[in-house]
XYZ file of C-alpha atoms in Angstrom:
644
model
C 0.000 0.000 0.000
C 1.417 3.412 -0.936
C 1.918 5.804 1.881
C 0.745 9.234 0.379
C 1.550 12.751 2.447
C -0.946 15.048 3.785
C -0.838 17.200 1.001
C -1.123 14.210 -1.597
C -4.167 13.445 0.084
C -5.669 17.119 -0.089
C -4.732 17.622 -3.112
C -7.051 14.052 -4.008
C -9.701 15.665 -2.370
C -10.039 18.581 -3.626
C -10.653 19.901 -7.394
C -11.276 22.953 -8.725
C -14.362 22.125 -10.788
C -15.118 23.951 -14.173
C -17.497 26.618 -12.916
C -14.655 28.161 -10.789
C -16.572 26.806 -7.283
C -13.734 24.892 -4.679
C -15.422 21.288 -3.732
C -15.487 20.366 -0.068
C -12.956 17.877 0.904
C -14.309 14.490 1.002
C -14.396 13.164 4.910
C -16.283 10.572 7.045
C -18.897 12.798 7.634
C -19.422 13.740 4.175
C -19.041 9.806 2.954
C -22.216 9.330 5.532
C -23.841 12.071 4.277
C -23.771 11.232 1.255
C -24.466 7.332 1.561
C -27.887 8.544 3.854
C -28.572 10.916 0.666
C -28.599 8.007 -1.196
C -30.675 5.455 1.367
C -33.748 8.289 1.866
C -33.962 8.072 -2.394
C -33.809 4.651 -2.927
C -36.494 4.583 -0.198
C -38.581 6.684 -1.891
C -37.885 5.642 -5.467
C -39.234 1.870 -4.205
C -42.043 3.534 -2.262
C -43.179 5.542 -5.168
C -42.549 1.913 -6.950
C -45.100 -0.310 -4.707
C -47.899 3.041 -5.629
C -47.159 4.076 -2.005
C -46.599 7.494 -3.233
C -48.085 9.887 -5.576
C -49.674 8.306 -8.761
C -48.181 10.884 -11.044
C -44.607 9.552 -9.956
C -45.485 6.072 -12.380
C -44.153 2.723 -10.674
C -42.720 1.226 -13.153
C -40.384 4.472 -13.367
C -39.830 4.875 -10.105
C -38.722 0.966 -9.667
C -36.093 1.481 -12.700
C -34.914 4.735 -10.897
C -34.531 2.480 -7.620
C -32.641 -0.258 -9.842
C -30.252 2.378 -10.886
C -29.518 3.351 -7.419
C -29.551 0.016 -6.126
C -26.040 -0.721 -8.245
C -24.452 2.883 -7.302
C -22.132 1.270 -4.629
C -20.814 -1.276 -7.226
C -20.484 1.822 -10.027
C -18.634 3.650 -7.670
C -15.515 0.969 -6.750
C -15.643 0.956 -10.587
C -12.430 3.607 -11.582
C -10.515 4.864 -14.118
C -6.893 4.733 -15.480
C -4.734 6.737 -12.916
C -2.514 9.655 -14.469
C 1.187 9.213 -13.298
C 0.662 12.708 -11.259
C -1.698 13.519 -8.833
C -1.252 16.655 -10.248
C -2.524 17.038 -13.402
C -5.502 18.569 -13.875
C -5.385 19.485 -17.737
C -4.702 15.926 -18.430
C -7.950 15.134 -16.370
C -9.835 17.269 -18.027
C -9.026 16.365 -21.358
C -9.290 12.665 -20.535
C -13.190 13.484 -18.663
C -14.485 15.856 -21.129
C -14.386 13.221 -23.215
C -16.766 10.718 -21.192
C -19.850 12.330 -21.208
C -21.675 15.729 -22.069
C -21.873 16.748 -18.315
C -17.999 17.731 -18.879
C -18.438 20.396 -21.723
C -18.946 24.162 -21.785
C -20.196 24.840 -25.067
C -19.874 28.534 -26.709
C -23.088 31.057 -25.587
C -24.287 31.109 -29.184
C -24.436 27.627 -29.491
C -26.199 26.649 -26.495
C -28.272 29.416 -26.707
C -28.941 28.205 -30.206
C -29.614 24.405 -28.949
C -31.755 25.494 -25.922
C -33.870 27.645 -27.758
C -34.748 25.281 -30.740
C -35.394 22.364 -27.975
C -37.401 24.516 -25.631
C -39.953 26.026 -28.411
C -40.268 21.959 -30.105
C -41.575 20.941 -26.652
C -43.763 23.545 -25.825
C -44.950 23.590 -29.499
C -45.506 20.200 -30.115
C -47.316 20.055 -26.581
C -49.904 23.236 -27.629
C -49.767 22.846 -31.442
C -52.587 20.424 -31.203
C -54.586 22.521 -29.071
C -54.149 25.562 -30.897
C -58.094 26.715 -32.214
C -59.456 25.039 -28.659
C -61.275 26.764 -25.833
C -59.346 27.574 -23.107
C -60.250 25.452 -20.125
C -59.992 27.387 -16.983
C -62.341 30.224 -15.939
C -59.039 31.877 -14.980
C -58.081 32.147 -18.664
C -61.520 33.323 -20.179
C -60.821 36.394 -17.374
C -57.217 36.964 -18.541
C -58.820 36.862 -22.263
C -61.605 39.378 -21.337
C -58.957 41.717 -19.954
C -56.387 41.381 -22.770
C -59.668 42.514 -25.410
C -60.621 45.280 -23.337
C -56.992 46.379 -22.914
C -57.048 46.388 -26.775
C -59.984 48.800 -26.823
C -57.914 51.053 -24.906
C -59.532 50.757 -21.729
C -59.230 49.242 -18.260
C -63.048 48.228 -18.002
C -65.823 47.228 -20.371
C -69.278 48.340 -20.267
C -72.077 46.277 -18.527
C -74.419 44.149 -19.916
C -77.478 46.463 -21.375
C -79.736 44.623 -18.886
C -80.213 41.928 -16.466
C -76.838 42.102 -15.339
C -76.975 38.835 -12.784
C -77.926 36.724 -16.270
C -74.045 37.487 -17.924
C -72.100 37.089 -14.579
C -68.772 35.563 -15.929
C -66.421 33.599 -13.306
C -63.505 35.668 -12.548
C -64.889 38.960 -14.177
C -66.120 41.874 -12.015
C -70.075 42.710 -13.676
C -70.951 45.662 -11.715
C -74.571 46.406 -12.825
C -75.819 47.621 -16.044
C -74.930 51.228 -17.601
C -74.173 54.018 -17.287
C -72.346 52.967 -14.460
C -71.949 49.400 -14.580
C -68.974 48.063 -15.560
C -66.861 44.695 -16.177
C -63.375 44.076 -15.697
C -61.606 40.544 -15.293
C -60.764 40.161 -11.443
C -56.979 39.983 -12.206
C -53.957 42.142 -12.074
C -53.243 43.602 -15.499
C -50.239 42.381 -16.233
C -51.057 39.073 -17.371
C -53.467 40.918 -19.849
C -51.403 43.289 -20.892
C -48.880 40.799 -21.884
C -51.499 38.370 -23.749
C -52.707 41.549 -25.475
C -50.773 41.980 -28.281
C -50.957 38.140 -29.345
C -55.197 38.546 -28.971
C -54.318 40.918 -31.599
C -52.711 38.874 -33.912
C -55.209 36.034 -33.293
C -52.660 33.436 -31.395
C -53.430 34.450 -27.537
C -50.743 31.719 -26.651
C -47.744 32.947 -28.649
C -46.448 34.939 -25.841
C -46.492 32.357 -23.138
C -44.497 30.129 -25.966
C -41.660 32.962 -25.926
C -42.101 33.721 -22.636
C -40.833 29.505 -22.172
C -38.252 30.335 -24.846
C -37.180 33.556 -22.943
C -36.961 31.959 -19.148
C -34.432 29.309 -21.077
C -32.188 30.994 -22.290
C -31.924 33.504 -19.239
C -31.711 30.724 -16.927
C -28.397 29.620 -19.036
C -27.019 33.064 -18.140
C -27.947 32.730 -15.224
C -25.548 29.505 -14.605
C -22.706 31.575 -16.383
C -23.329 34.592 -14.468
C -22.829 32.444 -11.483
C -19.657 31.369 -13.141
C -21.373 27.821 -13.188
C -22.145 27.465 -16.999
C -22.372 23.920 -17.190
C -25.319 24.044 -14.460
C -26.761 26.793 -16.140
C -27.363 24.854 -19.421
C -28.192 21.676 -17.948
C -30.824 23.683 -15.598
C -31.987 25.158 -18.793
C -32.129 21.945 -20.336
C -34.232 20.447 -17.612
C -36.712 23.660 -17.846
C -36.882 23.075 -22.063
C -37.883 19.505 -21.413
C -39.431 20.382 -18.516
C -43.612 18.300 -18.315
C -45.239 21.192 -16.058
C -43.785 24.048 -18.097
C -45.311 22.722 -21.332
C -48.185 22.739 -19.466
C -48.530 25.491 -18.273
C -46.657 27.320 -21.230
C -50.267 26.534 -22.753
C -52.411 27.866 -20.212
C -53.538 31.419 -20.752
C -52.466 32.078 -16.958
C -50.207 34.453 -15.744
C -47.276 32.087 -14.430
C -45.458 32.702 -17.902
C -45.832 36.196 -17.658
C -44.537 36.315 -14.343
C -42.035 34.175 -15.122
C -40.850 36.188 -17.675
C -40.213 39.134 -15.368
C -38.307 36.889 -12.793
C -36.163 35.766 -15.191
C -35.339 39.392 -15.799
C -34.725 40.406 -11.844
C -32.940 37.020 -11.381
C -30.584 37.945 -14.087
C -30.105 41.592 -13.763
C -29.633 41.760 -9.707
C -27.276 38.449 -9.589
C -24.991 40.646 -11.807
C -25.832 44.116 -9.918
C -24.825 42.202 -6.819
C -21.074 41.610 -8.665
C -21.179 44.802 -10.709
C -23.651 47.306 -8.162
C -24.100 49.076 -11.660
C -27.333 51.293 -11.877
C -28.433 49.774 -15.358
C -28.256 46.381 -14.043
C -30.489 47.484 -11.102
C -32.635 49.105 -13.150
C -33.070 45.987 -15.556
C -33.599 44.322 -12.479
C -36.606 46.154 -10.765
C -38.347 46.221 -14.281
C -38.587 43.004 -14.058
C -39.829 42.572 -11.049
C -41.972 45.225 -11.031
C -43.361 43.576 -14.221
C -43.758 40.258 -12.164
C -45.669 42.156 -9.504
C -48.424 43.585 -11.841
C -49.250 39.762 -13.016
C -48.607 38.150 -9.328
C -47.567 40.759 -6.861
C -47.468 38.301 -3.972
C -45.133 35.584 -5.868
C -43.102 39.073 -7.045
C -42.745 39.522 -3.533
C -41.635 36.182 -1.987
C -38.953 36.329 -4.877
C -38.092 39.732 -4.182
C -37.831 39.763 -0.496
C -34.221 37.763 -0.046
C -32.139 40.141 -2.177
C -33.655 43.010 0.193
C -30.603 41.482 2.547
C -27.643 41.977 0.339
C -29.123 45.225 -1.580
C -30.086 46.447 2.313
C -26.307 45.753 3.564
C -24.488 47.484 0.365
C -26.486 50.419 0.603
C -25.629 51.208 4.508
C -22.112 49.355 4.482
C -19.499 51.611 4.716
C -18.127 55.026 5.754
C -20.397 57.961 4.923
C -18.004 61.101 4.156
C -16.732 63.471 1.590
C -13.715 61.229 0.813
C -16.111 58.660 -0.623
C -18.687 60.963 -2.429
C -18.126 58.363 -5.873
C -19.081 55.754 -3.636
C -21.895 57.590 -2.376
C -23.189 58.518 -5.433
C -23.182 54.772 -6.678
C -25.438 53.689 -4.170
C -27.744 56.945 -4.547
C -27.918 56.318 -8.665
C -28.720 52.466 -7.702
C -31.354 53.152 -4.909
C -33.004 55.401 -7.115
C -32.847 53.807 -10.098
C -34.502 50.526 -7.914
C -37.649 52.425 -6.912
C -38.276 54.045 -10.432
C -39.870 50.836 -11.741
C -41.445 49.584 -9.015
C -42.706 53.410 -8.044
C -44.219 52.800 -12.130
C -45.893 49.423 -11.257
C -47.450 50.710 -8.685
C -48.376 53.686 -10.254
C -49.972 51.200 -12.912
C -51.754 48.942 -10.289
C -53.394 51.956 -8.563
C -54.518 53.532 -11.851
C -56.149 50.014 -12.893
C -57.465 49.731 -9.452
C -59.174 53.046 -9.414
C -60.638 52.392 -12.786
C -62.130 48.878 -11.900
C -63.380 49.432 -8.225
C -63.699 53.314 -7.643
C -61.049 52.766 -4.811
C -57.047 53.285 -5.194
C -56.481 51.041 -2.389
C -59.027 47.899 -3.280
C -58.189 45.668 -6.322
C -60.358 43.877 -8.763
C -59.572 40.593 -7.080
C -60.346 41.881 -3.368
C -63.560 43.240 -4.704
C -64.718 40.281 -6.380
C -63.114 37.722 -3.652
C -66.025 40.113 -0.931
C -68.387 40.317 -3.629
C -68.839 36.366 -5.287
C -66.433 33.821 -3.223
C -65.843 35.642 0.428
C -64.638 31.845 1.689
C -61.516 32.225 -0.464
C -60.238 35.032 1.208
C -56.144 34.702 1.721
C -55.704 33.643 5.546
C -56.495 31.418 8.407
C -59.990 30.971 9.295
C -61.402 31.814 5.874
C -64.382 30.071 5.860
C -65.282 31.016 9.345
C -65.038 34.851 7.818
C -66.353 34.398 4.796
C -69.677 32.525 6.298
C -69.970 35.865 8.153
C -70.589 38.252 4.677
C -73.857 39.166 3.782
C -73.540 39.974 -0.048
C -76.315 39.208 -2.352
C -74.253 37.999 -5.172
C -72.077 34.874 -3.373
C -72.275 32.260 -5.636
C -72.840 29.202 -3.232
C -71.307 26.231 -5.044
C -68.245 27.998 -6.147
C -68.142 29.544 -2.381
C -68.394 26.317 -0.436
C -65.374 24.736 -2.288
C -63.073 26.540 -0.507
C -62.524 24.437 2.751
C -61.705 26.485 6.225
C -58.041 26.818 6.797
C -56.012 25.524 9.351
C -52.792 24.385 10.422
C -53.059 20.870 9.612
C -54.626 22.148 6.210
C -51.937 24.647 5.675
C -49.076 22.133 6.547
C -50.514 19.517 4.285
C -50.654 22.098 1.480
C -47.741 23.083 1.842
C -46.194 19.519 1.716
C -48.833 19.070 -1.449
C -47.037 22.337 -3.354
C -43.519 20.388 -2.493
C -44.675 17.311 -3.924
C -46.098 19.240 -6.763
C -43.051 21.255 -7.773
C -40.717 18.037 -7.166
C -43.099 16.149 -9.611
C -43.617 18.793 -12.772
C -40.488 20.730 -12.589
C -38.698 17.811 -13.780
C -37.684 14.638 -11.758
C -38.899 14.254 -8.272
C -36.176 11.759 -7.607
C -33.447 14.674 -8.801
C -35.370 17.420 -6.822
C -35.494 14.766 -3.483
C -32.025 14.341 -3.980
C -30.741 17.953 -4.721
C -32.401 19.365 -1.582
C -30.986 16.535 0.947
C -27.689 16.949 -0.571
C -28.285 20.910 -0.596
C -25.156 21.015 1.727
C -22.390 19.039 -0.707
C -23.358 21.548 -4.044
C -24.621 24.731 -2.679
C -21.786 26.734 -4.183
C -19.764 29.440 -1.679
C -20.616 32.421 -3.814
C -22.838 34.036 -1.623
C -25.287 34.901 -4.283
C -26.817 31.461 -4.300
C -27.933 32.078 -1.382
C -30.376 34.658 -2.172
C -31.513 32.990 -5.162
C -32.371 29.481 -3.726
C -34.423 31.444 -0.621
C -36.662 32.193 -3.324
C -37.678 28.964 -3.501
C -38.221 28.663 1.009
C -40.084 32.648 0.507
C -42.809 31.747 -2.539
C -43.873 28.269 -0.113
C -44.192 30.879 2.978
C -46.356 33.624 1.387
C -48.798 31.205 0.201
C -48.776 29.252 3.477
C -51.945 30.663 4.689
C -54.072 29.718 1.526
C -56.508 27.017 1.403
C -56.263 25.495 -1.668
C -53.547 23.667 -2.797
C -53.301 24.593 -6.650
C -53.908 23.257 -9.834
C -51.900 20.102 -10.235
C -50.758 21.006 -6.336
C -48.430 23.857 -7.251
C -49.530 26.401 -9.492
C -49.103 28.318 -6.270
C -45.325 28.136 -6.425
C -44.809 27.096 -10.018
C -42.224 30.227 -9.998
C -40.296 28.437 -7.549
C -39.341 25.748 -10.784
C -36.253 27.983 -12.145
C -34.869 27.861 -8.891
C -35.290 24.021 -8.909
C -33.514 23.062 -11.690
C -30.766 25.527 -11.195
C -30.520 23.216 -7.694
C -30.835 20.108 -9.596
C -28.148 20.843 -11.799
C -26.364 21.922 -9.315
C -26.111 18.861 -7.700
C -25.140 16.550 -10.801
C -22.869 19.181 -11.629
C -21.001 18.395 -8.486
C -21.236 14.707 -8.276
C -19.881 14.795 -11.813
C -16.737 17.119 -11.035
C -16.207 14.760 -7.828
C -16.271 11.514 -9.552
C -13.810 13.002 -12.692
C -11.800 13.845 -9.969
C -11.563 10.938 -8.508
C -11.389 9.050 -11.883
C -14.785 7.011 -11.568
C -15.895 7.207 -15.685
C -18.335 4.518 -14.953
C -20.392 6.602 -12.260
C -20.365 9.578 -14.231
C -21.840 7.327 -17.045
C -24.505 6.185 -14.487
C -25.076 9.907 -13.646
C -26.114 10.608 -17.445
C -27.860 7.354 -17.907
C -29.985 8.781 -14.580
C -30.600 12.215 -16.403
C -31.557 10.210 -19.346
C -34.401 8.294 -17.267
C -35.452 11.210 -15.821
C -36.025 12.777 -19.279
C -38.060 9.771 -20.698
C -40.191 9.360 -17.352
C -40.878 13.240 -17.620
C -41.640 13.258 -21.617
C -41.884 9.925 -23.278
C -44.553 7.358 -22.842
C -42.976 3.689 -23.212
C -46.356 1.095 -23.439
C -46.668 -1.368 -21.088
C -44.563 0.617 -18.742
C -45.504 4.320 -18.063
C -47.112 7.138 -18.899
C -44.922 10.212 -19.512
C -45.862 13.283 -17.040
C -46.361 15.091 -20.148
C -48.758 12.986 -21.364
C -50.526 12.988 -18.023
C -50.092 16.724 -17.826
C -52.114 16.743 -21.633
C -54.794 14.870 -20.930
C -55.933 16.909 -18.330
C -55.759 19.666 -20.419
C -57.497 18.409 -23.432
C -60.749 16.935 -21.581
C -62.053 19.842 -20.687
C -60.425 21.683 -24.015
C -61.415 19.463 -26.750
C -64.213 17.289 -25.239
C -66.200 19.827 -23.416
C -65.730 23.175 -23.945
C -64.753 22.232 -27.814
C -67.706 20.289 -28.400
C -69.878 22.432 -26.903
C -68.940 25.191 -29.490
C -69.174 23.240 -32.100
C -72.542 21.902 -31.359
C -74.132 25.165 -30.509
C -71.874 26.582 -34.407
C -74.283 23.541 -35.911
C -77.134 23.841 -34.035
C -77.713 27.724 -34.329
C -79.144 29.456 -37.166
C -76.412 31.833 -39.444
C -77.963 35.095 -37.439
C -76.721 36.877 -34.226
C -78.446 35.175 -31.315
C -78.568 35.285 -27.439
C -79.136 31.964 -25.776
C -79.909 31.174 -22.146
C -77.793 28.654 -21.021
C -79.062 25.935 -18.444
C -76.090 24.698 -16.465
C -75.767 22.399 -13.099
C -76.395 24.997 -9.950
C -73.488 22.328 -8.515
C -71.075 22.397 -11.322
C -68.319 24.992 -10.450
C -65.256 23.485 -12.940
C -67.440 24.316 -16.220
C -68.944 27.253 -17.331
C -70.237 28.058 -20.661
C -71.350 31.625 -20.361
C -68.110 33.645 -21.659
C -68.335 36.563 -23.544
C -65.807 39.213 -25.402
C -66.434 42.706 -24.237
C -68.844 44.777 -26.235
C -71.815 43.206 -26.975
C -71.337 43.296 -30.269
C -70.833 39.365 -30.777
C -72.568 37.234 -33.002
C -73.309 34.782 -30.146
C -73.914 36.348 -26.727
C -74.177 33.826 -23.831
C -76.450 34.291 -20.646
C -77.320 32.210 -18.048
C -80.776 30.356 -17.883
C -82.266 32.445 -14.012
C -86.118 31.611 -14.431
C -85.997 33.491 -11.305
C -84.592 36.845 -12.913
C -85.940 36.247 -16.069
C -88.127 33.586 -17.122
C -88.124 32.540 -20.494
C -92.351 31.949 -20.520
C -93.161 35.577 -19.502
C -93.920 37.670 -22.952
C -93.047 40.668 -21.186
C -89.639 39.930 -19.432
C -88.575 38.397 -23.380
C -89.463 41.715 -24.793
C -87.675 43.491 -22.626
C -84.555 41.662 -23.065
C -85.182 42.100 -26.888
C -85.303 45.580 -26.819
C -81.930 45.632 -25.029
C -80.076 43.298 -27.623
C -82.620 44.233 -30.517
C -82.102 42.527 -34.142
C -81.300 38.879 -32.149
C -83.404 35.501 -31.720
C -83.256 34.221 -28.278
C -82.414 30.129 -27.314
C -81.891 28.023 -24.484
C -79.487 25.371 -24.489
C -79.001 22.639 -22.073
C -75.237 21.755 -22.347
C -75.559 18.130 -20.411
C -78.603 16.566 -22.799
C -77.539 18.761 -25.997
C -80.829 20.385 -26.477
C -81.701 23.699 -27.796
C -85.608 25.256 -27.840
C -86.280 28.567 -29.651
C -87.433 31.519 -27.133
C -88.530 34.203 -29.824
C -88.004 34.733 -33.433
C -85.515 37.309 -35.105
C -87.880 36.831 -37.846
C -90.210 33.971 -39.039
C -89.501 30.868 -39.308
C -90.008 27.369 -37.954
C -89.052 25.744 -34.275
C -85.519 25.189 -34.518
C -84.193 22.110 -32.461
C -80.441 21.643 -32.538
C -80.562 17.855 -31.292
């Protein structure tokens, strides 16, 4: 047995890895660390395997993933050819870069390039076949309504000409009838205002798609503006191929939007925090002021950790004549901060004014104390919202929300966990990259702030009651911050096991990133279905087989004339709605719900008074569930139209 010397030994321990970062010297401690790492995933990879676990997390994959770990001991007393010196790190490098792609730092354009082409084929070929489809969330008809009125060059949209209670849409304000009733989508306007100029050229969901194509590529610079461009790629990577972006990249919701400002700060302050240059902390408030008009609360869970380090530069340091450059730095970047996020607020107070009357009381409050008071944000929300008296609560909708408590909130919050784990990529990679947060978490204090993003977003939305769609939607900002951790970690087992010469392991690393890829996107029969797939076909139910067919029945069944029709729906059914309109009134088909109580259908008198509100029309009812449709009154004569 060779004797080595202390410094023989160090110098085995320790690399320099690509990204610039020092790894930690490899002791007992970290050897158990490590090996208990690896014991907690294989436990969960074969509990997820015997359907002990989520369902979305298939078996089949999981017990592969558990197989792979399983031989990990035997992989790693698996090594290399030694070098002749211990000290020869451009040898090493040549000889590992050649193993496998986790070794390479490709040029900017080219990965760029790559990322960019694979991130718009995903999302693409995930939405491509839904393009022409109804949306299928009420929260997307509202985002719609407010991206056409924004294009009308207004904030609001006039009320319906009468019988305002009939065209209540979910998640749009309907404040009465004119001259002073008004409608407005309950949202914050950035989401609109970002969809807008795609309702203009007739594909809403174009800017989501480059909003995916956009958080790519900035979460590559990210890595290299962390001087970890290897992680930033493969981070990238994982958000290109990534099953819940796809999904939600073709939602008309305002995660992409948000996103898209994130991706901005993120960018723009990690560099001001290097650079404290005032156009890199003005980028950087854009950004996130941009993100707070589409989510303000997300904007400020993200926000709030890089009020430490921006906080400590600007009142570190002596405050005299002799530093008066210095002083004037920090003056031109505190002031340069607040100008965008003094404009966003500037925006949300104007929009708030113009859809509620009130400066200080936002679309979403009002229509939260007006329609659903149970889903107020806090503890004890049902208990509250039991307590309001308005007239307009719509009962199913309101009941849905269940009463919040600690044992709800903690199980949501575990829910949202399990939920970003599952969509952002892998939840086997995610599992592993936050117990072995302590081996890759770079020292370059920046990382810091960026990964409490991920700790702030689950705490600000702690005292909600519902969990989210798919259980995150909540804290589907948090999935940047994710991969970045991800790739992290198999950034760092990689540089440990080229250093010490284990080709075989990093082979199992990439053959483990290749798994997770297929279990995430690819659907092998007879074994699993992709999460993507899964992710689709919750989509396209209510998409194509619902709301699609619906449309299309009611396009048959109708006569070639502008109509109203009174739509019957379930007083129970609060996931589908049919009555959606586009602001104006002017539409050729103009939905409204079937009240017999507010207007019946078999009174003369109530008809003609509808008629002489939306004059030059023939009215219908239409019962969605058996796919009948009766005629109410004639435009003009002709016979009983049934659309069975």
């Amino acid at each position: 047995m060779t004797i080595e010397s202390h410094s023989q030994r160090r110098q085995k321990s320790t690399v320099k890895a690509q990204s610039g970062q020092n790894l930690p010297e490899v002791d007992f401690r970290e050897r158990v660390g490590l090996m208990m790492a690896w014991l907690l995933c294989l436990m969960a990879s074969i509990a997820a395997g015997l359907d002990f676990l989520v369902d979305t997390w298939q078996p089949n994959l999981a017990l592969l993933q558990a197989g792979l770990l399983l031989i990990l001991p035997f992989v790693l007393n698996v090594k290399g050819p030694q070098t002749n010196s211990p000290q020869s790190p451009a040898s090493d490098q040549r000889m590992f870069a050649k193993w496998t792609p986790l070794e390479r730092v490709y040029p900017l354009w080219l990965s760029q390039t790559i990322l960019a082409l694979i991130a718009l084929a995903m999302i693409g070929s995930f939405g491509t076949q839904l393009l022409g489809t109804p949306p299928c969330y009420h929260d997307e008809y509202s985002y719609l309504f407010g991206s056409q009125t924004i294009a009308s060059g207004q904030w609001t949209a006039s009320g319906p000409p009468a019988f305002a209670a009939l065209f209540d849409q979910v998640h749009v304000l309907n404040e009465g009838t004119p001259p002073d009733g008004q409608m407005a989508s309950r949202y914050y306007p950035g989401t609109s205002l970002w969809i807008w100029p795609w309702v203009m050229v007739g594909i809403p969901i174009l800017g989501h798609w480059l909003a995916q194509v956009w958080l790519v590529l900035a979460t590559n610079l990210i890595g290299r503006e962390l001087g970890a461009p290897r992680t930033g790629f493969l981070a990238a990577m994982m958000l290109a191929l990534s099953p819940g972006l796809a999904t939600f990249g073709n939602l008309l919701l305002s995660h992409h939007p948000t996103l898209a400002g994130l991706a901005l700060f993120w960018l723009m302050m990690l560099r001001w925090l290097r650079t404290h240059q005032p156009l890199d902390a003005l980028l950087a408030m854009t950004g996130l002021a941009f993100a707070m008009l589409c989510r303000p609360a997300t904007a400020f869970a993200m926000g709030l950790p890089f009020a430490i380090p921006v906080l400590a530069w600007l009142i570190r340091g002596p405050i005299d004549d002799s530093n008066s450059s210095t002083l004037t730095r920090k003056a031109s970047s505190l002031v340069v901060m607040l100008i965008p996020i003094v404009a966003g607020w500037g925006i949300m107070l104007s929009y708030n004014h113009a859809t509620t009357g009130s400066f200080w009381q936002s679309p979403y409050q009002l229509y939260t104390a007006t329609y659903t008071p149970r889903h107020v944000y806090g503890f004890n929300n049902g208990i509250r919202g039991d307590q309001s008296m308005s007239p307009k609560i719509w009962k199913a909708y309101d009941q849905w929300a269940d009463n919040l408590t600690w044992p709800l909130a903690l199980q949501n919050m575990a829910t949202r966990l399990c939920g970003s784990f599952l969509w952002t990529f892998d939840p086997l990679f995610a599992l592993a990259a936050g117990l072995l947060y302590w081996f890759w978490c770079p020292p370059d204090f920046r990382w810091r702030w960026l990964m409490a993003g991920i700790l702030t977003t689950h705490l600000v939305h702690f005292p909600y009651w519902y969990p989210g769609i798919m259980g995150w939607h909540y804290v589907f900002e948090s999935a940047p911050l994710i991969a970045l951790a991800m790739a992290q970690m198999v950034i760092s087992l990689a540089d440990r096991w080229a250093k010490e010469q284990r080709p075989v392991a990093i082979h199992w690393l990439l053959v483990m990133c290749i798994v997770a890829g297929l279990g995430a996107n690819a659907s092998i029969p007879g074994l699993w279905d992709s999460r993507r797939a899964l992710a689709y076909g919750s989509i396209e139910y209510p998409r194509v087989r619902v709301y699609q067919q619906f449309d299309d029945w009611l396009t048959r069944a109708l006569p070639d004339e502008p109509v109203l029709v009174l739509i019957r729906q379930d007083a129970g059914e609060i996931a589908i709605d049919h009555v959606t309109n586009e602001p104006g009134w002017q539409a050729k088909v103009i939905r409204a719900r079937y009240l017999p109580e507010i207007l019946d259908p078999q009174d003369p008198g109530a008809l003609d008074e509808l008629a002489a509100t939306f004059p030059g029309r023939s009215f219908w009812l239409a019962d969605p569930k058996e796919r009948l449709l009766q005629q109410l009154r004639q435009r003009e004569k002709n016979p009983a139209h049934n659309g069975r």
